Every structure is written in C-alpha cells, then in structure tokens.
Amino acid sequence: MLNQLFNTSFLIRAAALIVILLYVIFSLIVLNQVRVMNKIITQSSASFLVFLTAAIHSILAVSLFVFALAIL
Amino acid sequence: MPDIFVEPKKTKQHEHITQPQKDTSLSRRLGQQSAHLFATYCENPPGVFFETEDPDEKILLLVKRHFITNVPWIITALILALIPLALNIVFTITNAPFTLPERFITVFLLFYYLAIFGYAFINFITWFYNMTIVTQKRIVDIDFSDIVYHDVAQTKLTLVEDVNYTQSGFIRTFFNYGDVFVQTAGGKENIEALAIPKPAIMAQLVADFIGKGAHSG
C-alpha cells in the first residue's frame, strides 16, 4: 500500500485527476456566471450563443475528467 | 363702444414663426443596428433587454469596448496553442526521450487546450458583458470582471451635469474609439465608458439630455 502511494505514476494520475476536477468546478462556476449575466442583460441571440459555449466548455471539462479517469 | 384692442390677423409667415421648432436632437437621428455576438456599437438595438428596464423605456445606444482591445489576449491564446507544436518539433529534432507514457501526454494535451479555450472564453465574456447602455431615461453601466464580480451602476439623465470624451493616440484615432466620462450631480458615482467606438456620438447623445427636466423621446 505504501509502495503504491509513493509510486510516481499513481501520484501523477492523482494530481492530474484533482487538477481536472478543479477545472470542472471552475467551468461550472463560469456557466453559472454566464447565466446570471444573461439575466441582467439579454442581447438577442448573442446571449444564447455565449451560454451555449459555456455549456459546451463545461461538458468538455466533465468529459475530459471521465476520459482521464478511464485511461490514466 | 370703440375697440380697445384688436388682435392682428396671423399671416402665413407669422404662423410659421410661432410653430415649435422640430426636435433635432441626436436621439431622433439614430439608426438601428442589431446586437450580434461581436457588436461593439449598436444604435436602437432590437432584442436587447436589461433587468431593471421600464416597460416604456427604450435603449438608444449600447456600447462596449472596441474589439481591437481584445487583440492582446487573442494573440496570447494563439501563441499558447502553438507551443505544443513547437515543442514537438524541438523534441523531434533533438531526439529527446519522453519519460511519460503516451496516455498521460494525451490527457495533458487535451487539458492544456481546454485551458486555453477557457482562457479565451473568460476574456471574451469579460469583454462581452462589459457595456454601457443609454436609454431615454438613464445611463446604465455594467461592469463584469474576475468571473465572479459584476457591478451595475445607473444614473438618471436628469442627474447628469456634464459629459466629455477623450480620444488620444494614433490607434484610438485610427480606429475611432475613446473614453466617455459622465459626471453626475452630488455624491452619485460618475460613469465611465472606456475604449468605446464613436465616443463623440455617445457624448453628444447624453449632452442632448442635459438640462432637460424630464426624459424626452
């Protein structure tokens, strides 16, 4: 067990997953802020496009986390 | 009984003089531009609403920072995107051995490009949500920065005391953008619209409303 803890590969894998998870949380915060700002000011279809981009960004972050969990 | 006073008959010329002059303020001469994704200057933009807008309130002008102000972060994002390619070329030429397994490199690269996308997106929404709106009743200044901070300042046009704009430097003059400063009465916060296109028009639009008791238009 201790050997596994100090295994470089394991440490890199853990660090990568933690960083990606933090980025997922960050992307969700950005998505929420875009939603809040769209309530404050609505700019026809442009607001929807920005929200869609933020949603895609969050989906990509979650997908990367799942992908990293699977292959690392 | 003799007449004391007889009102003179109004001639056509006299009628012309007594007719009220047409309102030639700038607000009546604005066109209409849609507020698309990269719009920085919109006159009478259709489909734009803000949270505290009154039912009878009409947006006359919506301005954001000129798009040229985004060039630094766009160039930075492009350079960052090219770094892995450059490193790959360097490692190929120098035959430097990789110690990490390929799956780690794949994940790191994907994360790296996702982070660049995030960087570009944050900079874009910081530009997108920073704007100044002029209606026939007030000026609304929306500031969005640091992702989680936003500030909405508004002042009635009746409280505006003075407005001026500055446009200095070659790039600002060439691309016709500058800063507009709106001074409000008393202890109210002054409003600044920085690096906006056609600052003279916004300044003139606000100046037309100075001194008018109620909103016009």
XYZ file of N, CA and C in Angstrom, chain B:
651
model
N -69.449 100.838 -28.828
C -68.287 101.004 -27.966
C -67.039 100.820 -28.808
N -66.050 101.765 -28.739
C -64.868 101.624 -29.595
C -64.015 100.425 -29.141
N -63.328 99.831 -30.112
C -62.458 98.699 -29.781
C -61.199 99.203 -29.105
N -60.828 98.570 -27.978
C -59.591 98.949 -27.277
C -58.396 98.239 -27.903
N -58.652 96.989 -28.248
C -57.547 96.187 -28.816
C -58.129 95.247 -29.832
N -57.497 95.189 -30.961
C -57.914 94.259 -31.995
C -56.713 93.367 -32.309
N -56.929 92.087 -32.142
C -55.806 91.148 -32.392
C -55.483 91.166 -33.871
N -54.171 91.375 -34.193
C -53.820 91.364 -35.620
C -54.015 89.972 -36.192
N -54.413 89.926 -37.479
C -54.616 88.653 -38.156
C -53.260 88.013 -38.364
N -53.213 86.700 -38.132
C -51.946 85.966 -38.285
C -51.767 85.671 -39.765
N -50.617 86.088 -40.286
C -50.296 85.739 -41.666
C -49.594 84.389 -41.682
N -49.390 83.853 -42.901
C -48.727 82.542 -43.024
C -47.333 82.602 -42.441
N -46.619 83.688 -42.689
C -45.250 83.828 -42.180
C -45.262 83.844 -40.661
N -46.225 84.558 -40.087
C -46.322 84.652 -38.631
C -46.613 83.286 -38.038
N -47.477 82.489 -38.700
C -47.772 81.143 -38.213
C -46.534 80.287 -38.235
N -45.736 80.503 -39.296
C -44.521 79.697 -39.418
C -43.589 79.976 -38.251
N -43.488 81.234 -37.822
C -42.587 81.578 -36.727
C -43.095 81.024 -35.411
N -44.389 81.000 -35.181
C -44.910 80.546 -33.898
C -44.953 79.024 -33.784
N -44.764 78.289 -34.875
C -44.755 76.835 -34.767
C -43.520 76.389 -33.996
N -43.660 75.383 -33.113
C -42.489 74.912 -32.363
C -41.443 74.314 -33.307
N -40.171 74.563 -32.978
C -39.124 74.026 -33.822
C -39.042 72.513 -33.682
N -38.652 71.839 -34.755
C -38.545 70.379 -34.730
C -37.416 69.987 -33.798
N -37.623 68.878 -33.125
C -36.588 68.336 -32.244
C -35.506 67.712 -33.096
N -34.326 68.350 -33.117
C -33.238 67.834 -33.945
C -32.201 67.138 -33.101
N -32.596 66.698 -31.867
C -31.618 66.039 -31.015
C -31.165 64.751 -31.679
N -29.964 64.314 -31.254
C -29.333 63.158 -31.869
C -30.159 61.895 -31.706
N -30.911 61.785 -30.594
C -31.673 60.564 -30.340
C -32.669 60.277 -31.448
N -33.124 61.341 -32.111
C -34.104 61.140 -33.170
C -33.430 60.765 -34.487
N -32.125 60.930 -34.558
C -31.439 60.678 -35.824
C -30.653 59.365 -35.793
N -30.773 58.601 -34.724
C -30.046 57.341 -34.639
C -30.669 56.302 -35.557
N -29.836 55.428 -36.071
C -30.321 54.346 -36.924
C -30.675 53.147 -36.059
N -30.510 51.962 -36.648
C -30.764 50.738 -35.886
C -29.728 49.687 -36.270
N -29.084 49.132 -35.269
C -28.099 48.072 -35.510
C -28.353 46.923 -34.538
N -28.241 45.717 -35.031
C -28.504 44.561 -34.168
C -27.298 44.286 -33.277
N -27.573 43.788 -32.078
C -26.506 43.486 -31.121
C -26.060 42.041 -31.300
N -25.255 41.802 -32.342
C -24.765 40.447 -32.584
C -23.602 40.148 -31.657
N -23.024 38.972 -31.812
C -22.015 38.466 -30.860
C -20.799 39.388 -30.721
N -20.363 40.000 -31.806
C -19.146 40.820 -31.774
C -19.444 42.309 -31.919
N -20.705 42.692 -31.700
C -21.084 44.095 -31.849
C -20.505 44.920 -30.708
N -19.999 46.097 -31.052
C -19.452 46.984 -30.025
C -20.205 48.304 -29.963
N -20.969 48.607 -31.010
C -21.687 49.873 -31.071
C -23.028 49.607 -31.733
N -24.127 49.783 -30.993
C -25.458 49.487 -31.526
C -26.401 50.642 -31.221
N -26.961 51.206 -32.270
C -27.979 52.243 -32.089
C -29.349 51.578 -32.148
N -30.194 51.914 -31.177
C -31.537 51.327 -31.092
C -31.515 49.807 -31.320
N -30.738 49.073 -30.546
C -30.611 47.636 -30.815
C -31.908 46.883 -30.530
N -32.397 46.105 -31.490
C -33.594 45.303 -31.235
C -33.238 44.052 -30.433
N -34.184 43.579 -29.635
C -33.971 42.320 -28.913
C -33.006 42.415 -27.755
N -32.744 43.615 -27.250
C -31.850 43.781 -26.107
C -32.679 44.265 -24.916
N -32.548 43.574 -23.787
C -33.293 43.948 -22.586
C -32.375 43.839 -21.382
N -32.554 44.741 -20.440
C -31.820 44.591 -19.187
C -32.804 44.469 -18.033
N -32.296 43.998 -16.918
C -33.132 43.531 -15.810
C -34.088 44.580 -15.268
N -33.604 45.811 -15.096
C -34.413 46.847 -14.445
C -35.070 47.776 -15.462
N -35.196 47.316 -16.681
C -35.746 48.172 -17.737
C -37.236 48.416 -17.519
N -37.659 49.674 -17.645
C -39.080 50.006 -17.543
C -39.791 49.597 -18.831
N -41.115 49.348 -18.743
C -41.851 48.939 -19.949
C -41.802 49.977 -21.063
N -41.767 51.279 -20.670
C -41.771 52.321 -21.695
C -40.361 52.831 -22.014
N -39.377 52.128 -21.488
C -38.003 52.564 -21.691
C -37.451 51.967 -22.980
N -36.699 52.798 -23.694
C -36.163 52.357 -24.984
C -34.640 52.534 -24.975
N -33.936 51.493 -25.364
C -32.481 51.580 -25.418
C -32.085 52.346 -26.679
N -31.394 53.453 -26.485
C -30.967 54.268 -27.623
C -29.585 53.834 -28.123
N -28.723 53.493 -27.174
C -27.348 53.161 -27.553
C -26.798 52.095 -26.618
N -26.119 51.135 -27.212
C -25.415 50.101 -26.444
C -23.977 50.067 -26.947
N -23.045 50.301 -26.040
C -21.642 50.339 -26.462
C -20.801 49.432 -25.571
N -19.804 48.826 -26.191
C -18.812 48.019 -25.469
C -17.434 48.511 -25.892
N -16.421 47.953 -25.253
C -15.054 48.288 -25.651
C -14.831 47.888 -27.097
N -14.068 48.688 -27.815
C -13.776 48.379 -29.209
C -13.106 47.011 -29.307
N -13.448 46.274 -30.349
C -12.957 44.897 -30.452
C -11.439 44.813 -30.552
N -10.808 45.893 -30.991
C -9.345 45.899 -31.097
C -8.685 45.699 -29.731
N -9.405 46.022 -28.653
C -8.844 45.847 -27.306
C -8.724 44.368 -26.935
N -9.322 43.490 -27.728
C -9.219 42.051 -27.468
C -8.012 41.414 -28.144
N -7.334 42.169 -28.987
C -6.218 41.601 -29.751
C -5.126 40.998 -28.852
N -4.731 41.631 -27.745
C -3.669 41.041 -26.910
C -3.978 39.621 -26.429
N -5.174 39.397 -25.921
C -5.433 38.041 -25.414
C -5.653 37.049 -26.556
N -6.126 37.526 -27.701
C -6.286 36.631 -28.855
C -4.914 36.144 -29.312
N -3.967 37.080 -29.387
C -2.608 36.713 -29.798
C -1.980 35.779 -28.768
N -2.204 36.067 -27.489
C -1.667 35.201 -26.433
C -2.222 33.787 -26.554
N -3.514 33.681 -26.794
C -4.134 32.355 -26.921
C -3.565 31.605 -28.131
N -3.351 32.312 -29.223
C -2.808 31.669 -30.426
C -1.381 31.181 -30.180
N -0.593 31.999 -29.502
C 0.793 31.593 -29.206
C 0.801 30.375 -28.290
N -0.060 30.401 -27.266
C -0.133 29.259 -26.352
C -0.547 27.991 -27.090
N -1.438 28.161 -28.070
C -1.899 26.997 -28.829
C -0.797 26.402 -29.689
N 0.146 27.241 -30.086
C 1.224 26.763 -30.953
C 2.403 26.185 -30.175
N 2.446 26.409 -28.867
C 3.593 25.926 -28.067
C 3.788 24.418 -28.144
N 2.739 23.592 -27.969
C 2.959 22.134 -28.066
C 3.523 21.706 -29.413
N 3.060 22.373 -30.457
C 3.566 22.055 -31.798
C 5.052 22.377 -31.895
N 5.421 23.519 -31.354
C 6.830 23.929 -31.365
C 7.669 22.966 -30.532
N 7.147 22.574 -29.377
C 7.882 21.630 -28.517
C 8.055 20.289 -29.216
N 7.013 19.872 -29.926
C 7.080 18.604 -30.658
C 8.182 18.651 -31.707
N 8.293 19.764 -32.390
C 9.324 19.928 -33.414
C 10.708 19.917 -32.765
N 10.820 20.614 -31.632
C 12.110 20.678 -30.931
C 12.531 19.294 -30.458
N 11.576 18.557 -29.860
C 11.900 17.223 -29.354
C 12.224 16.254 -30.492
N 11.580 16.462 -31.632
C 11.858 15.588 -32.785
C 13.265 15.851 -33.318
N 13.623 17.118 -33.374
C 14.942 17.491 -33.897
C 16.055 17.050 -32.952
N 15.842 17.252 -31.647
C 16.891 16.946 -30.671
C 16.857 15.492 -30.221
N 15.806 14.764 -30.649
C 15.662 13.347 -30.259
C 15.624 13.158 -28.750
N 15.026 14.100 -28.065
C 14.934 14.000 -26.609
C 13.931 12.907 -26.229
N 14.284 12.020 -25.326
C 13.370 10.909 -24.998
C 12.233 11.364 -24.071
N 11.029 10.817 -24.294
C 9.911 11.091 -23.413
C 9.900 10.050 -22.311
N 9.690 10.478 -21.097
C 9.629 9.530 -19.990
C 8.209 9.209 -19.594
N 7.259 10.055 -20.016
C 5.864 9.827 -19.642
C 5.188 8.907 -20.654
N 4.290 8.047 -20.154
C 3.524 7.202 -21.082
C 2.643 8.057 -21.986
N 2.296 7.501 -23.126
C 1.563 8.281 -24.122
C 0.181 8.726 -23.621
N -0.426 7.876 -22.769
C -1.777 8.243 -22.308
C -1.730 9.501 -21.426
N -0.636 9.654 -20.658
C -0.508 10.871 -19.851
C -0.369 12.099 -20.749
N 0.440 11.950 -21.795
C 0.648 13.077 -22.711
C -0.660 13.456 -23.384
N -1.447 12.448 -23.744
C -2.741 12.725 -24.390
C -3.641 13.537 -23.464
N -3.735 13.087 -22.213
C -4.601 13.795 -21.254
C -4.078 15.207 -20.992
N -2.777 15.326 -20.852
C -2.200 16.649 -20.571
C -2.453 17.599 -21.735
N -2.283 17.093 -22.950
C -2.520 17.936 -24.120
C -3.978 18.379 -24.210
N -4.880 17.416 -23.968
C -6.309 17.765 -24.010
C -6.641 18.805 -22.945
N -6.089 18.623 -21.760
C -6.333 19.585 -20.680
C -5.738 20.937 -21.029
N -4.556 20.912 -21.622
C -3.869 22.152 -21.993
C -4.716 22.962 -22.969
N -5.243 22.299 -24.003
C -6.053 23.028 -24.981
C -7.410 23.435 -24.401
N -7.922 22.644 -23.485
C -9.159 23.040 -22.816
C -8.928 24.286 -21.971
N -7.765 24.338 -21.315
C -7.426 25.506 -20.505
C -7.255 26.751 -21.373
N -6.680 26.588 -22.551
C -6.538 27.729 -23.468
C -7.917 28.195 -23.916
N -8.794 27.247 -24.211
C -10.161 27.587 -24.589
C -10.844 28.334 -23.445
N -10.624 27.852 -22.221
C -11.188 28.521 -21.053
C -10.638 29.933 -20.895
N -9.351 30.095 -21.085
C -8.710 31.414 -21.007
C -9.324 32.367 -22.026
N -9.460 31.902 -23.257
C -10.028 32.746 -24.308
C -11.490 33.071 -24.000
N -12.218 32.090 -23.499
C -13.638 32.295 -23.221
C -13.836 33.290 -22.081
N -13.029 33.192 -21.039
C -13.121 34.129 -19.920
C -12.854 35.549 -20.400
N -11.828 35.707 -21.220
C -11.525 37.039 -21.752
C -12.651 37.556 -22.634
N -13.261 36.642 -23.405
C -14.353 37.063 -24.279
C -15.561 37.520 -23.473
N -15.954 36.739 -22.466
C -17.149 37.141 -21.702
C -16.869 38.379 -20.847
N -15.624 38.572 -20.448
C -15.276 39.809 -19.744
C -15.508 41.003 -20.666
N -15.172 40.878 -21.935
C -15.443 41.932 -22.905
C -16.930 41.992 -23.226
N -17.581 40.853 -23.366
C -18.971 40.773 -23.828
C -19.951 41.407 -22.837
N -19.696 41.195 -21.549
C -20.655 41.661 -20.548
C -20.301 43.034 -19.972
N -19.219 43.632 -20.423
C -18.885 44.994 -20.009
C -19.466 45.949 -21.025
N -20.440 46.742 -20.614
C -21.073 47.614 -21.590
C -21.696 48.826 -20.913
N -22.032 49.789 -21.731
C -22.754 50.970 -21.259
C -23.992 51.123 -22.129
N -25.115 51.338 -21.477
C -26.396 51.463 -22.186
C -26.960 52.847 -21.921
N -27.421 53.490 -22.973
C -28.074 54.792 -22.834
C -29.525 54.645 -23.275
N -30.439 54.950 -22.365
C -31.849 54.961 -22.730
C -32.323 56.406 -22.704
N -33.611 56.609 -22.963
C -34.099 57.994 -22.933
C -34.291 58.470 -21.504
N -34.104 57.546 -20.526
C -34.281 57.924 -19.121
C -32.970 57.935 -18.347
N -32.075 56.997 -18.658
C -30.873 56.868 -17.820
C -29.707 56.255 -18.576
N -28.604 56.242 -17.862
C -27.403 55.570 -18.370
C -27.124 54.399 -17.434
N -26.907 53.226 -18.016
C -26.616 52.031 -17.231
C -25.227 51.541 -17.614
N -24.392 51.373 -16.611
C -23.022 50.906 -16.844
C -22.867 49.539 -16.188
N -22.645 48.524 -16.985
C -22.494 47.158 -16.478
C -21.022 46.780 -16.544
N -20.461 46.460 -15.385
C -19.067 46.024 -15.299
C -19.010 44.561 -14.885
N -18.264 43.791 -15.616
C -18.095 42.364 -15.297
C -16.606 42.055 -15.338
N -16.066 41.580 -14.227
C -14.638 41.266 -14.200
C -14.383 40.138 -13.219
N -13.223 39.513 -13.351
C -12.779 38.453 -12.436
C -13.798 37.338 -12.287
N -14.567 37.099 -13.310
C -15.536 35.996 -13.414
C -16.700 36.145 -12.441
N -16.402 36.311 -11.147
C -17.470 36.295 -10.141
C -17.886 37.695 -9.685
N -17.310 38.737 -10.268
C -17.652 40.093 -9.852
C -18.396 40.822 -10.959
N -19.529 41.390 -10.626
C -20.200 42.265 -11.573
C -20.854 43.423 -10.830
N -20.899 44.541 -11.504
C -21.412 45.765 -10.892
C -22.294 46.497 -11.901
N -23.494 46.852 -11.497
C -24.403 47.581 -12.382
C -24.646 48.958 -11.782
N -24.161 49.985 -12.447
C -24.346 51.363 -11.977
C -25.278 52.067 -12.952
N -26.201 52.831 -12.415
C -27.099 53.552 -13.300
C -27.380 54.931 -12.737
N -27.585 55.858 -13.639
C -27.901 57.212 -13.234
C -28.932 57.795 -14.186
N -29.829 58.574 -13.635
C -30.848 59.190 -14.476
C -30.218 60.302 -15.293
N -30.696 60.489 -16.479
C -30.159 61.532 -17.339
C -30.408 62.922 -16.769
N -31.441 63.041 -15.958
C -31.735 64.339 -15.352
C -30.684 64.732 -14.320
N -29.923 63.722 -13.830
C -28.892 64.000 -12.835
C -27.514 64.216 -13.455
N -27.451 64.092 -14.761
C -26.162 64.269 -15.430
C -25.858 65.760 -15.513
N -24.646 66.096 -15.054
C -24.257 67.506 -15.074
C -23.358 67.843 -16.255
N -22.502 66.899 -16.598
C -21.556 67.195 -17.659
C -21.109 65.889 -18.310
N -20.764 65.970 -19.563
C -20.237 64.801 -20.262
C -19.102 65.252 -21.173
N -18.034 64.476 -21.168
C -16.934 64.789 -22.084
C -16.265 63.489 -22.520
N -15.527 63.568 -23.601
C -14.843 62.375 -24.086
C -13.414 62.718 -24.473
N -12.568 61.696 -24.416
C -11.177 61.851 -24.837
C -10.848 60.780 -25.864
N -9.997 61.172 -26.792
C -9.572 60.241 -27.837
C -8.140 60.600 -28.186
N -7.205 59.899 -27.613
C -5.801 60.266 -27.819
C -5.014 59.068 -28.311
N -3.985 59.334 -29.049
C -3.118 58.284 -29.572
C -3.489 57.906 -30.987
N -2.517 57.345 -31.704
C -2.726 57.007 -33.112
C -3.760 55.894 -33.281
N -3.626 54.822 -32.477
C -4.511 53.667 -32.646
C -5.956 54.051 -32.339
N -6.142 54.815 -31.281
C -7.506 55.229 -30.914
C -8.108 56.136 -31.967
N -7.284 57.008 -32.504
C -7.794 57.912 -33.543
C -8.074 57.149 -34.827
N -7.189 56.222 -35.163
C -7.346 55.456 -36.399
C -8.592 54.589 -36.354
N -8.803 53.911 -35.215
C -9.962 53.022 -35.083
C -11.178 53.739 -34.507
N -11.033 55.028 -34.223
C -12.142 55.870 -33.741
C -12.781 55.299 -32.483
N -11.977 55.142 -31.446
C -12.564 54.783 -30.159
C -11.908 55.609 -29.063
N -12.622 55.809 -27.966
C -12.095 56.645 -26.886
C -12.895 56.450 -25.615
N -12.679 57.339 -24.666
C -13.318 57.236 -23.347
C -14.344 58.352 -23.189
N -15.478 57.999 -22.641
C -16.525 58.984 -22.353
C -16.714 59.042 -20.840
N -16.730 60.241 -20.312
C -16.889 60.441 -18.868
C -18.170 61.227 -18.617
N -19.023 60.666 -17.790
C -20.296 61.309 -17.469
C -20.271 61.711 -16.006
N -20.379 62.991 -15.774
C -20.374 63.482 -14.388
C -21.802 63.670 -13.909
N -22.064 63.133 -12.734
C -23.417 63.203 -12.190
C -23.462 64.155 -11.007
N -24.659 64.514 -10.635
C -24.850 65.507 -9.578
C -24.579 64.926 -8.206
N -24.144 65.764 -7.296
C -23.978 65.400 -5.896
C -23.004 64.269 -5.671
N -23.400 63.349 -4.806
C -22.496 62.265 -4.439
C -22.649 61.032 -5.304
N -23.386 61.149 -6.376
C -23.598 59.996 -7.239
C -22.292 59.637 -7.946
N -22.155 58.340 -8.191
C -20.944 57.842 -8.841
C -20.923 58.287 -10.306
N -19.767 58.798 -10.745
C -19.622 59.144 -12.151
C -19.535 57.880 -12.997
N -19.953 58.014 -14.234
C -19.945 56.844 -15.118
C -18.871 57.027 -16.171
N -18.120 55.955 -16.393
C -17.062 55.979 -17.401
C -17.303 54.871 -18.402
N -17.218 55.215 -19.658
C -17.289 54.216 -20.721
C -15.941 54.269 -21.435
N -15.127 53.251 -21.197
C -13.745 53.296 -21.685
C -13.590 52.534 -22.988
N -12.787 53.099 -23.870
C -12.418 52.480 -25.155
C -13.641 52.101 -25.990
N -14.621 52.979 -26.040
C -15.827 52.673 -26.819
C -15.739 53.288 -28.217
N -16.357 52.668 -29.200
C -16.343 53.233 -30.556
C -17.193 54.505 -30.623
N -16.801 55.382 -31.492
C -17.535 56.634 -31.754
C -17.922 57.344 -30.451
N -16.943 57.720 -29.646
C -17.263 58.353 -28.361
C -17.991 59.678 -28.523
N -17.744 60.353 -29.634
C -18.382 61.653 -29.846
C -19.901 61.517 -29.919
N -20.369 60.434 -30.491
C -21.814 60.248 -30.632
C -22.461 60.007 -29.274
N -21.834 59.156 -28.463
C -22.395 58.915 -27.129
C -22.377 60.199 -26.295
N -21.282 60.948 -26.381
C -21.183 62.194 -25.626
C -22.257 63.181 -26.080
N -22.469 63.254 -27.387
C -23.484 64.174 -27.909
C -24.881 63.730 -27.485
N -25.109 62.418 -27.528
C -26.417 61.865 -27.150
C -26.752 62.208 -25.700
N -25.787 62.022 -24.813
C -26.009 62.327 -23.386
C -26.132 63.826 -23.191
N -25.315 64.591 -23.906
C -25.335 66.053 -23.775
C -26.685 66.621 -24.186
N -27.346 65.983 -25.154
C -28.667 66.458 -25.603
C -29.673 66.405 -24.471
N -29.476 65.466 -23.511
C -30.418 65.298 -22.425
C -30.095 66.162 -21.213
N -28.923 66.751 -21.187
C -28.546 67.584 -20.043
C -29.419 68.831 -20.029
N -29.957 69.103 -18.862
C -30.759 70.313 -18.732
C -32.218 70.083 -19.010
N -32.565 68.916 -19.556
C -33.977 68.634 -19.797
C -34.554 68.075 -18.511
N -35.680 68.613 -18.059
C -36.237 68.199 -16.782
C -36.668 66.759 -16.751
N -37.418 66.377 -17.810
C -37.884 65.004 -17.883
C -37.270 64.385 -19.097
N -37.407 63.047 -19.199
C -36.831 62.387 -20.352
C -37.607 62.805 -21.588
N -36.903 62.827 -22.701
C -37.546 63.168 -23.970
C -37.526 61.955 -24.862
N -38.289 62.039 -25.958
C -38.273 60.939 -26.893
C -39.323 59.860 -26.655
